[in-house]
Amino acid sequence: MNSLPLACNEIEALRRMDACSVANAIETFNTRLPNEGFADRSIRCLLPKLPSMVGYAVTLKIRGANPPTGRRSYLDRTDWWDYVKTVPEPRILVVQDESSKPGIAALLGEVHISILMALGCVGAVTNGSVRDFPAIEKLGFHVFAGGLSVSHAYVHIVEVGLPVTVGGLVVQSSDLIHGDLHGIQTIPVGIASRLPDAAAHLATLDQAIIALCRSSDFTLSKLRTAVSSRQS
């Protein structure tokens, strides 16, 4: 991250936005291609009724399909908890499972998510699995994952704080993340504070198109003019 953390009111403004509005607003700044910056549908929002999630990425890589070559479990390596505290709040854990069988083992369950909440995390993202889902649901903790698993198997941490890839999305430590029922995306910090106004402007244009479509005055000529204004 190459900018100071956003102010609390700026974070809250982003949290009030849905993911589609965020993506549309980002496009207006031409900071990246429209097919970049978001995870594919393999990363599912497991609690779609929760409001949008916003925070800074805490990155890990794990394996769990086979026994680690050295120590035996994640409990033998807790140094990553110290790393979590170096990332600004609110924090989002982003875990790449690079096992030979991603998702067979779950690092994240009720215990570790309780630890994450104590460390200032508001959500977690992984291409792997989570477990203890009813308990997680009661905690109201955002979870985006490839699915669920019954076991932690041989899960162990192999990298801390380095870039990870989840659902085709490359995430750097301290990247700003936004997610809701549609999925997750990164937000360029340099334009983050300007996104709510950009989204509001686009929403006004969209509502004009919708109103026209529902109007008795609808014509294709008027539609083309309205759509042209939206794209200019």
CSV table of C-alpha atoms in Angstrom, one decimal:
chain,number,residue,atom,x,y,z
A,1,MET,CA,0.0,0.0,0.0
A,2,ASN,CA,1.5,3.3,-1.1
A,3,SER,CA,-0.8,5.7,0.8
A,4,LEU,CA,-1.8,6.5,4.3
A,5,PRO,CA,-4.8,4.5,5.7
A,6,LEU,CA,-8.2,6.0,4.9
A,7,ALA,CA,-10.0,7.9,7.6
A,8,CYS,CA,-12.8,6.1,9.4
A,9,ASN,CA,-15.5,8.0,7.6
A,10,GLU,CA,-14.0,7.1,4.3
A,11,ILE,CA,-13.9,3.4,5.2
A,12,GLU,CA,-17.6,3.7,6.3
A,13,ALA,CA,-18.6,5.4,3.0
A,14,LEU,CA,-17.1,2.4,1.1
A,15,ARG,CA,-18.8,0.0,3.4
A,16,ARG,CA,-22.2,1.5,2.5
A,17,MET,CA,-21.5,0.8,-1.2
A,18,ASP,CA,-22.3,-2.5,-2.9
A,19,ALA,CA,-19.6,-4.3,-4.9
A,20,CYS,CA,-21.1,-3.6,-8.3
A,21,SER,CA,-21.2,0.2,-7.6
A,22,VAL,CA,-17.6,0.1,-6.4
A,23,ALA,CA,-16.5,-1.7,-9.6
A,24,ASN,CA,-18.4,0.7,-11.8
A,25,ALA,CA,-16.9,3.7,-10.0
A,26,ILE,CA,-13.4,2.3,-10.3
A,27,GLU,CA,-13.8,2.0,-14.1
A,28,THR,CA,-14.4,5.7,-14.4
A,29,PHE,CA,-10.8,6.4,-13.2
A,30,ASN,CA,-9.1,4.2,-15.8
A,31,THR,CA,-6.7,2.9,-13.3
A,32,ARG,CA,-7.0,-0.8,-14.5
A,33,LEU,CA,-8.7,-2.8,-17.1
A,34,PRO,CA,-12.4,-3.6,-16.4
A,35,ASN,CA,-11.7,-7.4,-16.3
A,36,GLU,CA,-9.0,-7.0,-13.6
A,37,GLY,CA,-9.1,-6.4,-9.8
A,38,PHE,CA,-11.7,-8.9,-8.7
A,39,ALA,CA,-11.9,-12.6,-7.8
A,40,ASP,CA,-13.8,-15.1,-10.0
A,41,ARG,CA,-16.8,-17.0,-8.9
A,42,SER,CA,-14.8,-19.8,-7.3
A,43,ILE,CA,-14.6,-17.5,-4.3
A,44,ARG,CA,-18.1,-17.5,-2.8
A,45,CYS,CA,-19.6,-15.2,-0.2
A,46,LEU,CA,-20.8,-17.6,2.5
A,47,LEU,CA,-22.8,-14.9,4.4
A,48,PRO,CA,-24.5,-12.9,1.7
A,49,LYS,CA,-26.9,-11.1,4.1
A,50,LEU,CA,-24.1,-9.3,5.8
A,51,PRO,CA,-23.4,-5.7,4.7
A,52,SER,CA,-20.3,-4.9,2.6
A,53,MET,CA,-16.9,-5.8,4.0
A,54,VAL,CA,-14.0,-3.3,3.8
A,55,GLY,CA,-10.4,-3.6,5.1
A,56,TYR,CA,-6.7,-4.0,4.5
A,57,ALA,CA,-5.3,-7.4,3.4
A,58,VAL,CA,-3.3,-9.6,5.7
A,59,THR,CA,-1.8,-12.3,3.5
A,60,LEU,CA,-0.9,-16.0,4.2
A,61,LYS,CA,-0.1,-19.1,2.2
A,62,ILE,CA,-1.0,-22.5,3.6
A,63,ARG,CA,-0.9,-26.1,2.8
A,64,GLY,CA,-2.9,-28.9,4.4
A,65,ALA,CA,-3.3,-31.9,2.1
A,66,ASN,CA,-0.1,-33.5,3.2
A,67,PRO,CA,2.0,-33.4,6.4
A,68,PRO,CA,4.5,-30.5,6.7
A,69,THR,CA,8.1,-31.5,6.2
A,70,GLY,CA,9.1,-30.0,9.6
A,71,ARG,CA,6.7,-29.0,12.3
A,72,ARG,CA,3.3,-30.6,12.6
A,73,SER,CA,0.5,-28.0,12.7
A,74,TYR,CA,-0.4,-24.3,12.6
A,75,LEU,CA,0.0,-24.1,16.4
A,76,ASP,CA,3.7,-24.5,15.9
A,77,ARG,CA,3.8,-21.2,14.0
A,78,THR,CA,2.1,-18.2,15.5
A,79,ASP,CA,4.4,-15.5,14.3
A,80,TRP,CA,1.8,-14.5,11.8
A,81,TRP,CA,-0.3,-13.1,14.6
A,82,ASP,CA,2.3,-10.5,15.2
A,83,TYR,CA,2.3,-9.6,11.4
A,84,VAL,CA,-1.5,-9.1,11.5
A,85,LYS,CA,-1.0,-6.2,14.0
A,86,THR,CA,1.4,-4.4,11.5
A,87,VAL,CA,-1.5,-4.0,8.9
A,88,PRO,CA,-3.9,-1.0,9.5
A,89,GLU,CA,-7.4,-1.7,10.8
A,90,PRO,CA,-9.9,-2.9,9.7
A,91,ARG,CA,-8.1,-6.0,8.6
A,92,ILE,CA,-9.1,-8.9,6.3
A,93,LEU,CA,-7.2,-12.2,6.3
A,94,VAL,CA,-6.5,-13.4,2.7
A,95,VAL,CA,-5.3,-17.0,2.6
A,96,GLN,CA,-4.0,-18.8,-0.5
A,97,ASP,CA,-4.3,-22.6,-0.1
A,98,GLU,CA,-1.6,-23.9,-2.3
A,99,SER,CA,-2.0,-27.5,-1.3
A,100,SER,CA,-2.0,-30.3,-3.9
A,101,LYS,CA,-5.7,-30.6,-3.0
A,102,PRO,CA,-6.8,-27.0,-2.1
A,103,GLY,CA,-9.7,-26.9,0.3
A,104,ILE,CA,-9.2,-30.4,1.9
A,105,ALA,CA,-8.0,-28.6,5.1
A,106,ALA,CA,-9.5,-25.6,6.8
A,107,LEU,CA,-7.3,-23.2,8.7
A,108,LEU,CA,-10.3,-21.1,9.6
A,109,GLY,CA,-12.9,-22.3,12.1
A,110,GLU,CA,-14.6,-20.9,15.2
A,111,VAL,CA,-11.4,-20.8,17.3
A,112,HIS,CA,-9.1,-19.0,14.7
A,113,ILE,CA,-11.9,-16.6,13.6
A,114,SER,CA,-12.3,-15.7,17.2
A,115,ILE,CA,-8.6,-15.0,17.3
A,116,LEU,CA,-8.9,-12.9,14.1
A,117,MET,CA,-11.7,-10.8,15.6
A,118,ALA,CA,-9.5,-10.1,18.7
A,119,LEU,CA,-6.8,-9.0,16.3
A,120,GLY,CA,-9.0,-6.4,14.6
A,121,CYS,CA,-10.0,-8.5,11.5
A,122,VAL,CA,-13.5,-8.1,10.0
A,123,GLY,CA,-13.4,-10.9,7.5
A,124,ALA,CA,-11.5,-13.6,5.7
A,125,VAL,CA,-11.0,-14.6,2.1
A,126,THR,CA,-9.6,-18.0,0.9
A,127,ASN,CA,-9.5,-20.2,-2.1
A,128,GLY,CA,-9.6,-23.1,0.3
A,129,SER,CA,-12.2,-24.0,2.9
A,130,VAL,CA,-13.6,-23.0,6.3
A,131,ARG,CA,-15.3,-25.1,8.9
A,132,ASP,CA,-17.5,-24.6,12.1
A,133,PHE,CA,-19.8,-22.6,9.8
A,134,PRO,CA,-22.8,-22.3,12.1
A,135,ALA,CA,-20.6,-20.8,14.8
A,136,ILE,CA,-19.0,-18.4,12.3
A,137,GLU,CA,-22.4,-17.3,11.2
A,138,LYS,CA,-23.4,-16.5,14.7
A,139,LEU,CA,-20.3,-14.3,15.1
A,140,GLY,CA,-21.3,-12.3,12.0
A,141,PHE,CA,-17.8,-12.6,10.6
A,142,HIS,CA,-17.4,-12.1,6.8
A,143,VAL,CA,-16.2,-15.3,5.1
A,144,PHE,CA,-15.4,-15.6,1.4
A,145,ALA,CA,-14.2,-19.1,0.5
A,146,GLY,CA,-14.1,-21.9,-2.0
A,147,GLY,CA,-16.3,-24.0,0.3
A,148,LEU,CA,-16.5,-25.9,3.6
A,149,SER,CA,-14.5,-28.7,5.1
A,150,VAL,CA,-14.9,-31.0,8.1
A,151,SER,CA,-11.2,-31.0,9.1
A,152,HIS,CA,-8.0,-29.0,9.6
A,153,ALA,CA,-6.2,-32.1,8.3
A,154,TYR,CA,-2.5,-31.2,8.1
A,155,VAL,CA,-3.0,-27.4,7.7
A,156,HIS,CA,0.2,-25.4,8.2
A,157,ILE,CA,1.4,-21.9,7.3
A,158,VAL,CA,4.2,-21.7,4.7
A,159,GLU,CA,4.4,-17.9,3.9
A,160,VAL,CA,3.4,-14.8,5.7
A,161,GLY,CA,2.9,-11.3,4.3
A,162,LEU,CA,3.8,-12.0,0.7
A,163,PRO,CA,1.5,-11.7,-2.4
A,164,VAL,CA,-1.2,-14.3,-2.7
A,165,THR,CA,-3.6,-15.3,-5.4
A,166,VAL,CA,-7.3,-16.2,-4.7
A,167,GLY,CA,-9.8,-16.8,-7.4
A,168,GLY,CA,-7.4,-15.3,-10.0
A,169,LEU,CA,-7.0,-12.1,-8.0
A,170,VAL,CA,-3.5,-11.2,-6.9
A,171,VAL,CA,-3.5,-9.5,-3.4
A,172,GLN,CA,-0.6,-7.7,-1.8
A,173,SER,CA,-0.2,-7.2,1.9
A,174,SER,CA,-2.2,-4.1,3.0
A,175,ASP,CA,-4.2,-3.9,-0.3
A,176,LEU,CA,-7.6,-2.4,0.3
A,177,ILE,CA,-10.3,-5.0,-0.1
A,178,HIS,CA,-14.1,-4.7,-0.6
A,179,GLY,CA,-16.5,-7.6,-0.7
A,180,ASP,CA,-20.2,-8.4,-0.6
A,181,LEU,CA,-22.6,-11.1,-1.9
A,182,HIS,CA,-21.3,-10.4,-5.4
A,183,GLY,CA,-17.6,-11.2,-4.5
A,184,ILE,CA,-14.4,-9.5,-3.6
A,185,GLN,CA,-12.2,-6.9,-5.3
A,186,THR,CA,-9.3,-4.7,-4.5
A,187,ILE,CA,-9.6,-0.9,-4.5
A,188,PRO,CA,-6.8,1.4,-5.6
A,189,VAL,CA,-6.1,3.4,-2.5
A,190,GLY,CA,-5.4,6.6,-4.4
A,191,ILE,CA,-8.9,6.9,-5.7
A,192,ALA,CA,-10.8,5.2,-2.8
A,193,SER,CA,-12.0,8.4,-1.2
A,194,ARG,CA,-13.5,9.6,-4.6
A,195,LEU,CA,-15.5,6.4,-5.3
A,196,PRO,CA,-18.7,7.3,-3.4
A,197,ASP,CA,-19.2,10.5,-5.4
A,198,ALA,CA,-18.4,8.7,-8.7
A,199,ALA,CA,-20.8,6.0,-7.8
A,200,ALA,CA,-23.5,8.5,-6.9
A,201,HIS,CA,-23.1,10.2,-10.3
A,202,LEU,CA,-23.4,6.9,-12.2
A,203,ALA,CA,-26.4,5.9,-10.1
A,204,THR,CA,-28.2,9.1,-11.2
A,205,LEU,CA,-27.5,8.3,-14.8
A,206,ASP,CA,-28.6,4.7,-14.4
A,207,GLN,CA,-31.8,5.7,-12.7
A,208,ALA,CA,-32.6,8.0,-15.6
A,209,ILE,CA,-32.3,5.1,-18.0
A,210,ILE,CA,-34.4,2.9,-15.8
A,211,ALA,CA,-37.1,5.6,-15.5
A,212,LEU,CA,-37.1,6.0,-19.3
A,213,CYS,CA,-37.6,2.3,-19.8
A,214,ARG,CA,-40.6,2.3,-17.5
A,215,SER,CA,-42.0,5.5,-19.0
A,216,SER,CA,-44.8,5.8,-21.6
A,217,ASP,CA,-42.5,8.2,-23.4
A,218,PHE,CA,-40.0,5.5,-24.1
A,219,THR,CA,-38.4,5.4,-27.6
A,220,LEU,CA,-35.3,3.8,-28.9
A,221,SER,CA,-34.0,7.2,-29.9
A,222,LYS,CA,-34.3,8.5,-26.3
A,223,LEU,CA,-32.8,5.3,-25.0
A,224,ARG,CA,-29.7,5.6,-27.2
A,225,THR,CA,-29.3,9.2,-26.0
A,226,ALA,CA,-29.5,8.2,-22.4
A,227,VAL,CA,-27.1,5.3,-22.7
A,228,SER,CA,-24.7,7.6,-24.7
A,229,SER,CA,-24.7,10.1,-21.7
A,230,ARG,CA,-24.0,7.2,-19.3
A,231,GLN,CA,-21.0,6.1,-21.3
A,232,SER,CA,-19.5,9.6,-22.0
